[in-house]
Amino acid sequence: MPTLIKNGTVITAADSVQADILIEDERVVLIGLDLSSEGAQVIDAAGKLVMPGGIDVHTHLELPFGGTVSSDDFFTGHRAAAFGATTTHIDFVIQPVGGSLKEGIEAWHDKAAGKAAIDYGFHVAITDLRDDVMAEIPSVVDEGITSLKLFMAYKGLFQVDDTTLFRAMQVAEEHGLLVMVHAENGDVIADLTARLLEEGKTAPKYHAAAHPAMAEAEATGRAVAFSGISGAPLYVVHVTCEEAVEQIALGRAKGFPVMGETCTQYLFIFEEDLAKPGYEGAKFVCSPPVRQPKDAGVLWKALAEGGLQAVSTDHCPFWFEGGVNGRIAGKELGREGFHQIPNGMPGIEDRMPVMWHAGVGGGRYSANRFVEIACTNPAKIFGLYPRKGTIAVGSDADIVIWDPNREHTISAATHHMNTDYNVYEGMRVRGWPEKVLLRGQVIVDGNSWLGAAGRGRFLRRKPFAEVL
Ligand code: URP
Ligand code: ZN
Ligand code: ZN
């Protein structure tokens, strides 16, 4: 049966208009005024905003990392995402060391099989660029994967050298792939980490000392330069600091095809949180680390004004008290030294509400810009637009009915992520999803879960990256 969303205010990146939306066969088929409800199931959105489902292009579900595995799988992570108004995400396949990209891709398809409850795509992270892997890169496009990720940090684990990065960029440029980088100087970090540990500085707060902002800025500038030399489009993930934003701006000013995202935690959580009493700071350990409030100010401005193109989460949750009650190991692994704390934070459920509350509610950007950085630009950059990321005739009916007046206090006691803490614990937000539709089906209605494992679809993405 068709579904008609009536009486709402439709918010896209471009417009805010009063309109009804008719959905048939999973897609938006008509947008207009006073559409007839005959034969349709009606959702009354009077007084509500109607926005595209969120797209989180940076997540790590069931990622083996730091001696354990991130604690959300493709079902728990998807259900949590949906409760937070996100209906599409892109996860990082990790090439197994010694293995092929195809093996990594198959492993990630296996993780999602039978579990996925929202739509999803993959990026491929290259960790071991042998000649045979170089030759394999173009084939990932046939798998519906049009972005590669390289880590300039995590020495001895994921880190690649400059030759690898530059060669990957050249191949990417030839085959219409977008290169993403984790931009931190891993050699500097490894050296500083060793020195801090020798000095007995093992607490979570030293994680920040081991990852200075300039180590991020230097790597960002290097990747930007490689983009300029090779012509390969570049997307810098999880930008955290003023100095890195400056490097991206420099590249863009020179006309290099460079884009960047930040992640929600860098706007709300700061270095002082790493120094919380006891071992509490471990909750906030991620790489690059959380920075200073002045950096958050620069990031907000860049999101508002176009210096950064998107906001994602880098959702990579671990238990704070893992290894007990059937839980997999978590943050407790680093009690003897910050370098052993699994890096990452939960956030896939919180992104849309906190970015609305502090961004739109806080007067930092408009509702349209919110949709642009959280939905539309991610879809454009990663080859999903206009199927995803907007509300238009022909688009998938991934739609959120948003109550701009509903208030909610974020808490681990009520969230749906598979972890025992929430980094926004106690934050009262105004603006909350009332209903969430995935391809026309209501999957979240208030506090009720109506979705199902296995309903989410793998998205084969287009073989180009739009540079915004
Ligand atoms: O700390 C983080 N960011 N963990 C996930 C892996 C990554 O670097 O994106
Ligand atoms: Zn990273
Ligand atoms: Zn990440």
XYZ file of C-alpha atoms and ligand atoms in Angstrom:
479
model
C 0.000 0.000 0.000
C 1.335 3.507 -0.778
C 2.265 5.730 2.152
C 1.463 9.430 2.294
C 3.342 11.731 4.650
C 1.036 14.706 5.087
C 1.272 18.218 6.481
C 4.988 18.235 7.290
C 7.710 20.744 6.458
C 10.136 19.049 4.100
C 13.740 20.011 4.739
C 16.389 19.292 2.137
C 19.836 20.772 1.676
C 18.277 23.318 -0.671
C 14.793 24.119 0.639
C 12.305 24.112 3.489
C 8.805 23.679 2.049
C 5.379 22.664 3.224
C 4.554 19.556 1.153
C 3.103 16.060 1.185
C 5.164 13.071 0.085
C 3.735 9.979 -1.604
C 5.759 6.784 -1.324
C 5.270 3.698 -3.469
C 7.466 0.643 -3.952
C 10.136 1.950 -1.571
C 10.563 5.277 -3.380
C 9.257 8.792 -3.315
C 6.897 9.070 -6.296
C 5.247 12.444 -5.763
C 5.856 15.596 -3.752
C 3.098 18.188 -3.768
C 0.499 20.224 -1.978
C -2.639 18.597 -0.549
C -2.033 15.205 -2.134
C -4.979 12.806 -2.006
C -4.765 10.150 0.684
C -7.097 7.745 -1.090
C -5.825 4.186 -0.819
C -2.767 5.262 1.139
C -1.591 4.720 4.674
C -1.220 8.241 6.104
C 1.503 9.530 8.410
C 0.469 12.897 9.790
C 3.555 15.078 10.130
C 1.758 18.274 11.169
C 4.117 20.424 13.215
C 7.031 18.139 12.320
C 9.989 18.352 9.994
C 10.465 15.747 7.281
C 14.105 15.112 6.459
C 16.175 12.528 4.573
C 17.572 9.683 6.663
C 21.059 10.345 7.968
C 24.121 8.924 6.235
C 27.135 8.071 8.370
C 30.080 7.371 6.083
C 32.583 6.452 8.786
C 31.822 3.454 10.982
C 33.566 0.346 12.270
C 31.134 -2.444 13.086
C 32.605 -5.666 14.462
C 36.108 -4.386 13.766
C 38.971 -6.510 15.124
C 41.158 -3.863 16.762
C 43.387 -3.287 19.766
C 43.301 -6.906 20.954
C 39.507 -7.138 20.800
C 36.578 -6.437 18.473
C 34.316 -3.372 18.384
C 31.154 -4.254 20.252
C 28.376 -3.410 17.776
C 27.673 -5.852 14.983
C 25.655 -5.215 11.836
C 22.400 -5.730 13.705
C 22.970 -3.885 16.977
C 24.809 -1.076 15.192
C 22.064 -0.745 12.580
C 19.237 -0.745 15.085
C 21.033 1.919 17.113
C 21.676 3.976 13.973
C 17.992 3.843 13.067
C 16.915 4.982 16.536
C 19.173 7.959 15.933
C 17.684 8.760 12.468
C 20.515 7.272 10.414
C 19.342 4.952 7.648
C 22.550 4.420 5.655
C 26.172 3.958 6.649
C 29.448 3.030 5.029
C 31.741 0.701 6.955
C 35.433 0.048 6.468
C 36.494 -3.328 5.138
C 40.026 -4.012 6.382
C 42.333 -5.914 4.046
C 43.769 -8.808 6.048
C 47.563 -8.552 6.184
C 48.937 -11.054 3.667
C 45.479 -11.357 2.126
C 43.629 -9.787 -0.765
C 41.073 -6.978 -0.928
C 38.513 -9.541 -2.106
C 39.051 -11.611 1.041
C 38.442 -8.535 3.160
C 35.301 -7.648 1.212
C 33.939 -11.182 1.561
C 34.603 -11.121 5.301
C 32.611 -7.889 5.642
C 29.729 -9.239 3.541
C 29.659 -12.229 5.899
C 29.472 -9.914 8.931
C 26.448 -8.127 7.427
C 24.637 -11.185 6.054
C 21.316 -11.797 7.781
C 21.945 -8.981 10.262
C 21.748 -5.713 8.336
C 18.699 -3.647 9.237
C 19.544 -0.397 7.419
C 21.267 0.100 4.057
C 25.041 0.025 3.954
C 28.066 0.263 1.726
C 31.753 -0.465 2.141
C 35.037 1.366 1.745
C 38.170 -0.787 1.492
C 41.117 -0.036 3.773
C 44.399 -1.104 2.229
C 46.950 -2.266 4.787
C 49.373 -4.229 2.633
C 49.859 -2.849 -0.882
C 51.754 -5.615 -2.668
C 51.951 -5.669 -6.489
C 49.099 -8.157 -6.717
C 46.966 -5.926 -4.470
C 47.800 -2.889 -6.587
C 46.533 -4.808 -9.614
C 43.420 -5.754 -7.669
C 42.384 -2.179 -6.817
C 40.372 -1.441 -9.999
C 38.252 -4.559 -9.419
C 36.725 -3.163 -6.223
C 34.674 -0.802 -8.399
C 32.936 -3.892 -9.837
C 32.104 -4.854 -6.252
C 30.234 -1.555 -5.819
C 33.028 -0.049 -3.729
C 34.358 3.291 -4.921
C 36.516 4.515 -2.049
C 39.821 3.352 -0.603
C 41.180 4.161 2.828
C 44.796 4.354 3.860
C 46.087 4.811 7.371
C 49.070 7.132 7.832
C 49.159 6.049 11.510
C 48.918 2.859 13.638
C 52.544 1.904 13.011
C 53.056 -1.833 12.763
C 49.341 -2.440 12.288
C 47.530 -0.513 9.557
C 50.061 2.222 8.709
C 51.251 2.529 5.115
C 54.346 4.379 3.928
C 54.348 7.345 1.560
C 55.146 5.247 -1.506
C 52.113 3.078 -0.819
C 49.871 6.056 -0.270
C 51.075 7.865 -3.363
C 50.813 4.796 -5.595
C 47.337 4.042 -4.317
C 46.347 7.603 -5.142
C 47.634 7.299 -8.677
C 45.645 4.107 -9.259
C 42.596 5.649 -7.617
C 42.802 8.649 -9.901
C 42.900 6.407 -12.971
C 39.873 4.387 -11.903
C 37.557 6.993 -10.405
C 38.071 5.984 -6.784
C 38.106 8.356 -3.860
C 41.040 8.054 -1.449
C 40.352 8.529 2.244
C 43.146 8.982 4.755
C 43.541 8.695 8.489
C 46.009 11.562 8.625
C 48.406 11.379 11.553
C 52.166 10.888 11.432
C 52.425 7.352 12.813
C 56.206 7.460 13.190
C 56.050 10.540 15.399
C 53.258 8.994 17.456
C 55.145 5.721 17.949
C 58.219 7.626 19.118
C 56.342 9.892 21.517
C 54.369 6.924 22.873
C 57.552 4.976 23.649
C 59.069 7.978 25.415
C 55.967 8.659 27.524
C 55.761 5.014 28.590
C 59.483 5.008 29.520
C 58.752 8.003 31.756
C 55.971 6.027 33.450
C 53.246 8.182 31.886
C 50.663 5.492 31.294
C 47.307 7.152 32.113
C 44.657 7.776 29.408
C 45.459 11.501 29.317
C 48.875 10.767 27.798
C 47.149 9.450 24.690
C 46.645 13.090 23.702
C 50.282 13.962 24.436
C 51.352 11.139 22.137
C 49.163 12.436 19.293
C 49.920 16.162 18.907
C 47.803 18.297 16.617
C 50.851 19.065 14.481
C 51.332 15.337 13.792
C 47.818 15.371 12.363
C 48.404 18.608 10.466
C 51.691 17.362 8.985
C 50.088 14.146 7.691
C 47.069 16.055 6.410
C 49.322 18.448 4.515
C 51.292 15.516 3.071
C 48.140 13.780 1.847
C 46.848 17.070 0.423
C 50.134 17.525 -1.450
C 49.892 13.977 -2.833
C 46.379 14.764 -4.020
C 47.706 17.856 -5.761
C 50.505 15.885 -7.421
C 48.427 12.872 -8.451
C 45.119 14.610 -9.125
C 43.371 11.967 -6.985
C 40.351 13.170 -5.036
C 41.084 13.048 -1.317
C 38.739 12.859 1.663
C 40.410 13.385 5.035
C 38.539 11.475 7.721
C 38.059 12.579 11.331
C 39.651 16.030 11.151
C 40.073 17.259 14.719
C 42.078 20.463 14.894
C 42.572 23.954 13.571
C 45.947 23.112 12.020
C 44.503 20.242 9.946
C 41.552 22.373 8.809
C 44.135 24.916 7.623
C 45.921 22.300 5.527
C 42.665 21.284 3.825
C 41.830 24.932 3.173
C 45.264 25.436 1.643
C 44.771 22.502 -0.705
C 41.304 23.654 -1.704
C 42.577 27.182 -2.301
C 45.102 25.717 -4.726
C 42.303 23.897 -6.536
C 43.261 20.407 -5.342
C 40.331 17.951 -5.156
C 40.381 17.771 -1.371
C 37.496 17.319 1.092
C 37.212 16.550 4.779
C 34.903 15.456 7.547
C 34.923 15.832 11.257
C 33.208 13.531 13.740
C 30.720 14.455 16.423
C 32.988 13.695 19.388
C 35.500 16.359 18.357
C 32.816 19.000 18.791
C 31.742 18.028 22.301
C 34.545 16.177 24.061
C 37.916 17.619 24.924
C 41.373 16.746 26.187
C 40.271 17.569 29.740
C 37.855 14.605 29.520
C 40.822 12.272 29.051
C 42.074 13.421 32.471
C 38.870 12.520 34.315
C 39.430 10.759 37.659
C 40.542 7.160 37.805
C 40.403 5.362 34.505
C 37.315 7.259 33.262
C 39.321 9.037 30.544
C 39.719 5.734 28.657
C 36.117 6.105 27.495
C 37.207 9.022 25.326
C 40.363 7.549 23.805
C 40.237 7.587 20.041
C 42.664 8.526 17.291
C 43.250 11.281 16.471
C 42.508 12.310 20.052
C 39.940 14.788 21.271
C 41.437 18.275 21.329
C 40.756 21.735 22.785
C 37.509 23.733 22.781
C 39.177 26.260 20.439
C 39.585 23.462 17.876
C 35.906 22.604 18.169
C 35.136 26.237 17.398
C 37.137 25.977 14.179
C 35.412 22.687 13.258
C 31.914 24.114 13.794
C 32.810 27.077 11.602
C 34.256 24.814 8.905
C 31.097 22.680 8.925
C 28.924 25.766 8.681
C 30.921 27.549 6.001
C 32.159 24.720 3.781
C 35.739 24.183 4.979
C 34.575 20.660 5.883
C 31.950 18.865 3.851
C 30.473 16.262 6.194
C 30.053 15.054 9.741
C 30.263 11.385 10.604
C 30.917 9.395 13.775
C 33.864 7.010 13.387
C 31.557 4.774 15.442
C 33.933 2.198 16.939
C 32.457 1.209 20.295
C 34.082 -0.823 23.030
C 32.800 -1.823 26.445
C 34.193 0.261 29.269
C 33.994 -2.775 31.544
C 34.537 -5.535 29.034
C 35.527 -9.145 29.522
C 32.758 -9.724 32.094
C 29.149 -10.963 31.869
C 29.751 -12.466 28.445
C 31.106 -9.205 27.043
C 34.066 -9.123 24.746
C 37.153 -7.287 26.082
C 37.037 -3.511 25.952
C 38.650 -0.384 27.337
C 39.910 -2.205 30.451
C 42.686 -3.625 28.258
C 44.587 -0.365 28.651
C 44.711 -0.060 32.438
C 48.465 -0.695 32.391
C 49.183 1.739 29.560
C 47.248 4.167 27.360
C 48.780 2.600 24.248
C 46.751 -0.567 24.912
C 43.370 1.154 25.200
C 41.256 0.105 22.203
C 40.824 3.291 20.178
C 37.315 4.435 19.412
C 33.991 5.653 20.738
C 30.313 4.862 20.275
C 28.236 7.492 18.453
C 26.217 6.180 15.508
C 22.959 6.729 17.422
C 23.814 10.187 18.735
C 25.083 12.019 15.657
C 21.838 13.392 14.242
C 20.347 14.569 17.559
C 23.513 16.209 18.901
C 24.364 17.864 15.578
C 20.817 19.176 15.308
C 20.667 20.350 18.891
C 24.004 22.137 19.063
C 24.212 23.011 15.368
C 20.726 24.184 14.416
C 19.472 24.816 17.959
C 22.762 26.490 18.833
C 22.495 28.875 15.870
C 25.651 27.577 14.216
C 24.015 26.593 10.919
C 20.603 26.260 9.310
C 18.395 23.174 9.187
C 19.270 22.957 5.478
C 22.992 22.947 6.185
C 22.393 20.249 8.811
C 20.789 18.053 6.126
C 23.610 18.905 3.757
C 26.476 17.827 6.042
C 24.697 14.840 7.613
C 22.841 13.425 4.593
C 23.278 15.067 1.199
C 27.017 15.689 0.971
C 27.844 12.202 2.283
C 25.592 10.761 -0.442
C 27.122 12.955 -3.150
C 30.741 12.385 -2.168
C 30.315 8.623 -1.886
C 28.305 7.966 -5.052
C 24.858 7.413 -3.519
C 23.104 10.595 -4.626
C 20.247 11.161 -5.464
C 19.081 7.664 -4.493
C 20.081 8.532 -0.929
C 20.675 11.781 0.930
C 17.703 13.816 -0.223
C 13.946 13.776 -0.618
C 13.161 13.908 -4.329
C 10.961 12.062 -6.776
C 12.724 8.765 -7.463
C 14.810 8.761 -4.279
C 14.643 5.887 -1.820
C 12.051 6.790 0.801
C 14.543 6.917 3.674
C 12.749 9.574 5.648
C 12.799 10.904 9.178
C 9.824 12.583 10.818
C 11.636 14.926 13.176
C 10.030 16.579 16.170
C 11.980 19.827 16.633
C 10.449 20.362 20.069
C 10.851 16.965 21.664
C 13.525 16.890 24.346
C 15.539 13.874 25.359
C 18.372 13.216 27.779
C 21.028 11.030 26.189
C 22.068 8.083 28.340
C 23.569 4.618 28.139
C 20.534 3.508 30.134
C 18.293 4.176 27.139
C 20.525 4.049 24.083
C 20.606 1.051 21.763
C 24.341 0.792 21.096
C 25.979 -2.341 22.444
C 28.146 -0.621 25.003
C 27.920 0.335 28.662
C 28.600 4.047 28.338
C 27.600 6.997 26.224
C 30.054 9.829 25.647
C 27.164 12.348 25.696
C 25.753 10.966 28.956
C 23.349 13.453 30.533
C 23.226 15.808 27.540
C 19.721 17.173 27.098
C 18.916 17.654 23.426
C 15.972 19.375 21.782
C 14.931 17.787 18.482
C 14.358 14.048 18.192
C 13.261 11.541 15.552
C 9.620 10.571 15.945
C 9.495 8.071 13.083
C 12.193 6.669 10.821
C 11.413 5.096 7.462
C 13.738 2.861 5.495
C 12.665 2.602 1.874
C 9.116 3.466 2.848
C 8.791 1.099 5.828
C 8.582 2.555 9.327
C 11.461 0.931 11.213
C 11.396 3.169 14.300
C 8.207 4.587 15.776
C 8.889 6.514 18.965
C 10.554 4.026 21.279
C 9.414 0.993 19.262
C 11.640 -0.998 16.962
C 9.752 -2.147 13.858
C 12.756 -2.996 11.694
C 14.208 -6.431 11.073
C 17.572 -8.090 10.712
C 18.132 -8.913 7.053
C 16.106 -5.973 5.679
C 19.140 -3.763 5.124
C 20.635 -3.814 1.637
C 24.187 -3.552 0.407
C 24.568 -0.427 -1.725
C 26.663 -0.691 -4.852
C 28.037 2.820 -5.174
C 28.697 4.761 -8.357
C 32.260 4.752 -9.670
C 32.975 8.389 -9.091
C 33.373 10.779 -6.225
C 31.831 14.181 -6.553
C 34.234 16.762 -5.209
C 32.351 19.449 -3.334
O 40.037 5.728 17.364
C 39.563 5.431 16.303
N 39.366 6.375 15.431
N 39.235 4.146 16.033
C 38.764 3.613 14.832
C 39.821 3.441 13.795
C 40.136 4.730 13.101
O 41.249 5.220 13.220
O 39.291 5.273 12.405
Zn 41.137 6.636 11.775
Zn 37.617 5.219 11.736
